[in-house]
PDB file of C-alpha atoms in Angstrom:
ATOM      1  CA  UNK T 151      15.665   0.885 -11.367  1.00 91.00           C
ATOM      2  CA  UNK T 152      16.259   2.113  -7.864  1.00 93.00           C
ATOM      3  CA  UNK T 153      17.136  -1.513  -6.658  1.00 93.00           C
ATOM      4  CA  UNK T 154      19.690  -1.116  -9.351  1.00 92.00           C
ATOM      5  CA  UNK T 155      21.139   2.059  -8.402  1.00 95.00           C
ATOM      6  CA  UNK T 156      21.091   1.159  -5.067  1.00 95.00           C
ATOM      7  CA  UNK T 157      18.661   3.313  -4.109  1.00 96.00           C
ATOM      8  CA  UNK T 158      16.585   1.838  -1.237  1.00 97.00           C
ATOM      9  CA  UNK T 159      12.831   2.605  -1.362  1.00 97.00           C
ATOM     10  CA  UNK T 160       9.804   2.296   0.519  1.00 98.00           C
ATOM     11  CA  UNK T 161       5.557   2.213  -0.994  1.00 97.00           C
ATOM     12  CA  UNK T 162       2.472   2.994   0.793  1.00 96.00           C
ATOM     13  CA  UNK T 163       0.583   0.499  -0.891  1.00 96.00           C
ATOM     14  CA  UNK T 164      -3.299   0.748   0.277  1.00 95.00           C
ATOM     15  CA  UNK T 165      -4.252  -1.509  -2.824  1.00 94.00           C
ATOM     16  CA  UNK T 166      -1.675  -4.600  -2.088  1.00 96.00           C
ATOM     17  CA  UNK T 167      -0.172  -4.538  -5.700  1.00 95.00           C
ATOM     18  CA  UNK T 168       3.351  -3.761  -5.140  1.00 95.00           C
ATOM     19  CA  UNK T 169       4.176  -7.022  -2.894  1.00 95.00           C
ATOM     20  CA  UNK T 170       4.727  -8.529  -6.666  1.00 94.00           C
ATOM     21  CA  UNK T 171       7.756  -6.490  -6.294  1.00 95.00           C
ATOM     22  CA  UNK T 172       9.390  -9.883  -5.365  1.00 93.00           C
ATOM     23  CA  UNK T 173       8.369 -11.849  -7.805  1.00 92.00           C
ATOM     24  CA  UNK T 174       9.764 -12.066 -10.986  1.00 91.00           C
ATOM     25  CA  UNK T 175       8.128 -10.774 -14.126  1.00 87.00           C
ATOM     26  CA  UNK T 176       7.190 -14.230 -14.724  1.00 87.00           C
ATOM     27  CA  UNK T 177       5.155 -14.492 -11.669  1.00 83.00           C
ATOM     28  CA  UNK T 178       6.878 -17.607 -10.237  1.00 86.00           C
ATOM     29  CA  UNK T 179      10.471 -17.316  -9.708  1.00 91.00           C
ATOM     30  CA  UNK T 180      12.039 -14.484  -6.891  1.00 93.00           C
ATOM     31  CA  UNK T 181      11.473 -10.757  -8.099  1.00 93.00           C
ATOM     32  CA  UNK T 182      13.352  -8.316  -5.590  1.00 95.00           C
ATOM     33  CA  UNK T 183      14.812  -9.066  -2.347  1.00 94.00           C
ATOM     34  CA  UNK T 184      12.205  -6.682  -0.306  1.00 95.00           C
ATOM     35  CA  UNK T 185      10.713  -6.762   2.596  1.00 96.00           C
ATOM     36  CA  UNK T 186       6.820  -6.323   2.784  1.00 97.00           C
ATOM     37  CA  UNK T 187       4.561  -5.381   5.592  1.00 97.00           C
ATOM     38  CA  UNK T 188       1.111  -6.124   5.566  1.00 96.00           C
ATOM     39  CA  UNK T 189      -1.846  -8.085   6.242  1.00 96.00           C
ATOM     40  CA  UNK T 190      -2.202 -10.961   2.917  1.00 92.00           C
ATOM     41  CA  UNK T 191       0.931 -10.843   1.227  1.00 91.00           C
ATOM     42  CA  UNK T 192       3.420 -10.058   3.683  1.00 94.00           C
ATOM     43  CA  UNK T 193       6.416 -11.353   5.303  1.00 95.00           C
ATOM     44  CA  UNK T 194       5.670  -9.349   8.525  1.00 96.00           C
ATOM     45  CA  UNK T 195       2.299  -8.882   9.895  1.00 97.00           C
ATOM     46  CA  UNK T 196       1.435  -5.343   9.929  1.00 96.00           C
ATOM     47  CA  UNK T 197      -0.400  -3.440  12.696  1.00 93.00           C
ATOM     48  CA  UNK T 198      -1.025   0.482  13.230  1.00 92.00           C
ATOM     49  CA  UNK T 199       1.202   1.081  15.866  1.00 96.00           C
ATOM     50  CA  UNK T 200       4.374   0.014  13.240  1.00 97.00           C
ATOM     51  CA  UNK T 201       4.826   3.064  11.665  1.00 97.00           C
ATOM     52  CA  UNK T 202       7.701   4.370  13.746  1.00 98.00           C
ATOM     53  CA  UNK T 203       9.325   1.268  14.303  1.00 98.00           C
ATOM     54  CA  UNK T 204       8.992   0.058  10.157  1.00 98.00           C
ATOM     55  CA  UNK T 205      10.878   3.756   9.730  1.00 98.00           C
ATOM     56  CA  UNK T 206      13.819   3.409  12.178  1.00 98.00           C
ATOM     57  CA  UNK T 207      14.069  -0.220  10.697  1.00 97.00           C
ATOM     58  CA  UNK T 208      14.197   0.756   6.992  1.00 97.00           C
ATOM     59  CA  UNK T 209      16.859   3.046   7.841  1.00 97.00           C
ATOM     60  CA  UNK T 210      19.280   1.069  10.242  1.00 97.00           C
ATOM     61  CA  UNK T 211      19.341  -1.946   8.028  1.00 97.00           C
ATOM     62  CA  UNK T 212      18.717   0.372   4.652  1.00 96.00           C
ATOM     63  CA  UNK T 213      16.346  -1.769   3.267  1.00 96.00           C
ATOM     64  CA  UNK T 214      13.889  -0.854   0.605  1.00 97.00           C
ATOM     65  CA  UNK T 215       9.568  -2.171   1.409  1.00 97.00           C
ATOM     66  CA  UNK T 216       6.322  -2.101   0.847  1.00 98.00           C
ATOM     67  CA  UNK T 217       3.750  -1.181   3.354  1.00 97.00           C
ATOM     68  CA  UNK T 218       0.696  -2.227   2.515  1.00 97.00           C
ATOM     69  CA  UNK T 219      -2.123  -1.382   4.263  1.00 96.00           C
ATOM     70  CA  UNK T 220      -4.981  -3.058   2.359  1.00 96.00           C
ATOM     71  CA  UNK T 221      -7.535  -4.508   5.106  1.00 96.00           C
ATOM     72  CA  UNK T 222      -6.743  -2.305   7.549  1.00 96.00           C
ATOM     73  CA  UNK T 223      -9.654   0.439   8.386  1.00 95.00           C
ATOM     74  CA  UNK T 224      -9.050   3.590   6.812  1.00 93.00           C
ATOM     75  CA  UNK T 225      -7.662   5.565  10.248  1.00 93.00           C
ATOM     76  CA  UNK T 226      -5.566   2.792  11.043  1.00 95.00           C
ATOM     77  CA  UNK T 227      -3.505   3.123   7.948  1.00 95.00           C
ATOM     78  CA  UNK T 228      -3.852   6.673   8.211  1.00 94.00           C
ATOM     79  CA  UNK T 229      -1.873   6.343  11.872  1.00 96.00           C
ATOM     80  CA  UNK T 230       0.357   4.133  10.820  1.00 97.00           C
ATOM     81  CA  UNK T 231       1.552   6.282   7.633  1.00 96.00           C
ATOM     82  CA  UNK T 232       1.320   9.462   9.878  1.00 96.00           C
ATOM     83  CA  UNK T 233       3.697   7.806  12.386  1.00 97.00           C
ATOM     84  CA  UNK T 234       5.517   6.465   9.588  1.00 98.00           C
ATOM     85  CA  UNK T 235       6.224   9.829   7.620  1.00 97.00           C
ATOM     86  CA  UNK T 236       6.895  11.837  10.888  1.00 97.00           C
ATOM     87  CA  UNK T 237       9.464   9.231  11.912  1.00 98.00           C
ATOM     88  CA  UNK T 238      11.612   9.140   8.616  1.00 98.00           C
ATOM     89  CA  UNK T 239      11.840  12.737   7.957  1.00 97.00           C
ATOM     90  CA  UNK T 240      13.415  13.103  11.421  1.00 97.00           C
ATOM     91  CA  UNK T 241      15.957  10.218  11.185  1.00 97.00           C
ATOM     92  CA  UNK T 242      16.845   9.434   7.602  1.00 96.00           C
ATOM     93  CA  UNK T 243      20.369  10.231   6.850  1.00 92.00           C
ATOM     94  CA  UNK T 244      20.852   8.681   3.125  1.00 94.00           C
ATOM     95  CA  UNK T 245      19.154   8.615   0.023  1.00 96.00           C
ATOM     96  CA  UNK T 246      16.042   6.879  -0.123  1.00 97.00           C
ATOM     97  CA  UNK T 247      12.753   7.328  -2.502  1.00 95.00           C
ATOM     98  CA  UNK T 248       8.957   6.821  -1.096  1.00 95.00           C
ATOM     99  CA  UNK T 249       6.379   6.045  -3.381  1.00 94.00           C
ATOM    100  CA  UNK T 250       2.971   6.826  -2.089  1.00 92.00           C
ATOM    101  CA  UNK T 251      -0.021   5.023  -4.194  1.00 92.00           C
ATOM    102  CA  UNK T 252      -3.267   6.641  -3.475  1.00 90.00           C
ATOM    103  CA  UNK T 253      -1.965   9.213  -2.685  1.00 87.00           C
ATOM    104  CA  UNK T 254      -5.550  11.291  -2.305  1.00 86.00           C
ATOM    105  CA  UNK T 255      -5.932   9.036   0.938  1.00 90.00           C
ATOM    106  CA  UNK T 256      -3.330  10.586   3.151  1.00 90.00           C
ATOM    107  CA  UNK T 257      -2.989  14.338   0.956  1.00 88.00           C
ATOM    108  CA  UNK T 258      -6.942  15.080  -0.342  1.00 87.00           C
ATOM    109  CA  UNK T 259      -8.130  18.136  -1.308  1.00 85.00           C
ATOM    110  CA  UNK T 260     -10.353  19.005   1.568  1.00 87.00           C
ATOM    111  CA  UNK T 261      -8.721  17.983   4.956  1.00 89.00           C
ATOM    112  CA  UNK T 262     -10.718  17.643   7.945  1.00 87.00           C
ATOM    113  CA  UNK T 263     -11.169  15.802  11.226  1.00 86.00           C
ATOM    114  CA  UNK T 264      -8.782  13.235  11.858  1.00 83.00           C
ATOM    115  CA  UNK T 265      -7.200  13.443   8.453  1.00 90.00           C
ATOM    116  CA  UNK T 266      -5.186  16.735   9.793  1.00 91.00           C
ATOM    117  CA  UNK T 267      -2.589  14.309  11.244  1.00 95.00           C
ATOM    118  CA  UNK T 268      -1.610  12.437   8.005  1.00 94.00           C
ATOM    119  CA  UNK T 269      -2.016  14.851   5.759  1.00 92.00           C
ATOM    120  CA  UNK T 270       0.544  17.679   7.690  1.00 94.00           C
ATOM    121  CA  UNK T 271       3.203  14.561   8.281  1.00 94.00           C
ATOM    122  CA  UNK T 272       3.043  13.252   4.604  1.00 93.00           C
ATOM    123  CA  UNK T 273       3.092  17.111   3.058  1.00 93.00           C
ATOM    124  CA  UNK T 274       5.668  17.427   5.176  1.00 94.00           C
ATOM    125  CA  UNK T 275       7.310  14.443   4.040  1.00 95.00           C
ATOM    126  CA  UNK T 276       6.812  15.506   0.195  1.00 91.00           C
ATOM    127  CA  UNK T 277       8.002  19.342   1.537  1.00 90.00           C
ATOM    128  CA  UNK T 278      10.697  19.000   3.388  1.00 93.00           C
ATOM    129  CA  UNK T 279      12.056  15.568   2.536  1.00 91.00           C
ATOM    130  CA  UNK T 280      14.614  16.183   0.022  1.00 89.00           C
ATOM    131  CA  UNK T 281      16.490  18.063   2.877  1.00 91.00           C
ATOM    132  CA  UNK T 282      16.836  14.548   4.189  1.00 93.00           C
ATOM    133  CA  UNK T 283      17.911  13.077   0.926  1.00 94.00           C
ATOM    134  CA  UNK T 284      14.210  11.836   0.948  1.00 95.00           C
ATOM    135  CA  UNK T 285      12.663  12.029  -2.612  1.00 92.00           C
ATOM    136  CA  UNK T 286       8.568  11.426  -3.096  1.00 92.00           C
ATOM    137  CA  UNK T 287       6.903  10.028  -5.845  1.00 88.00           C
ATOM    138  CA  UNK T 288       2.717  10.594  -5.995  1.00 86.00           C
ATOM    139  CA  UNK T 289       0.396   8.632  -7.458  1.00 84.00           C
ATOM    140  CA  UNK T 290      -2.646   8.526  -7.889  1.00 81.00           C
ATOM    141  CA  UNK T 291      -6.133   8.636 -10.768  1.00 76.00           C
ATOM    142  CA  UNK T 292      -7.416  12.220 -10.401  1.00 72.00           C
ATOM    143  CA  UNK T 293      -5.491  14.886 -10.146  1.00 69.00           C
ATOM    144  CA  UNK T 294      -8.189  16.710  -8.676  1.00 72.00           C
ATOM    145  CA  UNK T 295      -8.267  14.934  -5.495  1.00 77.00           C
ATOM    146  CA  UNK T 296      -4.638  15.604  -4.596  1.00 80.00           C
ATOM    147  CA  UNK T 297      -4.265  18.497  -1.868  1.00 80.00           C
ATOM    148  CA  UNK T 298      -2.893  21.314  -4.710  1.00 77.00           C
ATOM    149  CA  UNK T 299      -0.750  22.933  -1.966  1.00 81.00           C
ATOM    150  CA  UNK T 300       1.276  19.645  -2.211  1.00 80.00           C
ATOM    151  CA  UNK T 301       0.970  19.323  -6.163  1.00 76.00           C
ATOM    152  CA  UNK T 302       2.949  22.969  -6.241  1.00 74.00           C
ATOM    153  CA  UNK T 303       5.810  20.943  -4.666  1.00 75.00           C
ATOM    154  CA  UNK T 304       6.464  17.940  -7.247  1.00 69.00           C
ATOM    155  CA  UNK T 305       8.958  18.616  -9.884  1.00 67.00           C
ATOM    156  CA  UNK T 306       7.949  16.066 -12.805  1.00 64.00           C
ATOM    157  CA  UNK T 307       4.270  14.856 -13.256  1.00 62.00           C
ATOM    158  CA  UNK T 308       3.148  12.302 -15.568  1.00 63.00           C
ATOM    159  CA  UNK T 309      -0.839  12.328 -16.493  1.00 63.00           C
ATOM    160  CA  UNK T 310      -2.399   9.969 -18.395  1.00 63.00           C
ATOM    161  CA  UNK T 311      -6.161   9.875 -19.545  1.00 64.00           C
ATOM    162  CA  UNK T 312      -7.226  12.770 -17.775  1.00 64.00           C
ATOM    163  CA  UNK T 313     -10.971  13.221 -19.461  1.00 64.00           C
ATOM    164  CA  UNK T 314     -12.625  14.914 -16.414  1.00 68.00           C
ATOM    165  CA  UNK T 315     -13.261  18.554 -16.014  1.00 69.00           C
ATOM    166  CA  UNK T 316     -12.119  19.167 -12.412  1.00 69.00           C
ATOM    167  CA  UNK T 317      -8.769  17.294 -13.111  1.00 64.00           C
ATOM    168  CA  UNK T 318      -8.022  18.735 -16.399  1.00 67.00           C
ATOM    169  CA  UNK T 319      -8.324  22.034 -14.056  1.00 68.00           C
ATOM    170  CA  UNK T 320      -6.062  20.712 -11.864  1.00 66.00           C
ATOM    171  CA  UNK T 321      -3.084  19.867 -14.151  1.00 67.00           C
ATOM    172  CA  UNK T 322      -3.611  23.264 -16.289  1.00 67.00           C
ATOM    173  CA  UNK T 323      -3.151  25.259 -12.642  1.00 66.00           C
ATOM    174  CA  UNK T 324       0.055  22.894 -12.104  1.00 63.00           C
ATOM    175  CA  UNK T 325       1.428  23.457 -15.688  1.00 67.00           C
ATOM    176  CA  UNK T 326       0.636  27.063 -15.715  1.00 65.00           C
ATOM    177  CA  UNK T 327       2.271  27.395 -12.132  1.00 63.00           C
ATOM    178  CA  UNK T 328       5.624  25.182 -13.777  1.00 58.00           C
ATOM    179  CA  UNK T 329       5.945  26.801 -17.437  1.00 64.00           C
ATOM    180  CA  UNK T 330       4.901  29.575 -19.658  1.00 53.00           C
ATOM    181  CA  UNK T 331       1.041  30.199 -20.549  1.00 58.00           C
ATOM    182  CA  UNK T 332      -0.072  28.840 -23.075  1.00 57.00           C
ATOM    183  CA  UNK T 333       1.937  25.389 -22.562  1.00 61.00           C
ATOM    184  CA  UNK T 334      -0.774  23.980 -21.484  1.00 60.00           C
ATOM    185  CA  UNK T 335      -2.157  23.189 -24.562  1.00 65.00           C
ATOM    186  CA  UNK T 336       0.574  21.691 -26.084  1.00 64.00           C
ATOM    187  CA  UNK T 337       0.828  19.486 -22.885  1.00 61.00           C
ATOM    188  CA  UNK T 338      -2.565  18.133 -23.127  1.00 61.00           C
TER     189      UNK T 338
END
């Protein structure tokens, strides 16, 4: 729908699913025109140093991609993203969307060590983004794993089968914070 509108978009994709993106939805014939960076199913090879220059590229030539970062070790793609996020909040100057899959890998709860890098660009990213006509879509399983500073931020959240404890916690603090009490119940 973004293609569509013309709304260029980029995906962190650390489980290489959103390459089929260019495929059609019959799995043979040409899906979307995007590019995709990445180690398997890529048209460009990706490596962690990329991140700045896949962000200055996406918006000089306003293309929409998928980075995926499947196969690269965990601080590599954690680099790259960092680099990545820093990079397009500085120079984007038109609407764009990012989707970030996974998201608990680059915004966890608990930060620590070397994840301080990633997780203060991409909050800031998901904070301060929409200044920049940048808009952020989150995804990921548990709710509960997602940094809750950034969950305050998001406007719209979708849950689906959330059975366990800690994340059903999770979404009632987010509802609570978003609506009246007592909508929580109706919302689950």
């Amino acid at each position: 729908e973004f293609f569509k509108l013309g709304v260029p978009f980029v995906v962190f994709d650390p489980i290489d699913v959103w390459w089929g993106l260019r495929l059609n939805e019959n799995g043979k014939d040409k899906g979307l025109p995007i590019v995709v960076f990445g180690l398997e199913h890529s048209d460009i090879k990706l490596e962690k140093d990329m991140g700045r220059k896949i962000a200055q590229a996406v918006v000089r030539d306003n293309i929409s991609c998928v980075i995926s970062t499947f196969g690269l070790p965990k601080n590599q793609q954690r680099h790259l993203i960092a680099e990545f996020a820093d990079e397009i909040l500085n120079i984007n100057n038109s609407p764009r969307h990012i989707f970030i899959e996974e998201a608990h890998e680059f915004i966890p709860q608990k930060v620590f060590g070397e994840m301080g890098k990633v997780f203060n660009a991409v909050s800031n990213l998901i904070v301060m983004g929409r200044n920049r006509g940048l808009g952020v879509t989150i995804l990921n399983q548990r709710a509960a794993t997602v940094n809750k500073d950034v969950l305050t931020q998001i406007d719209n959240l979708l849950a689906f089968r959330n059975i366990a404890p800690q994340d059903r916690k999770a979404l009632k603090e987010w509802v609570e914070f978003h609506s009246a009490e007592g909508d929580f119940e109706k919302f689950m």
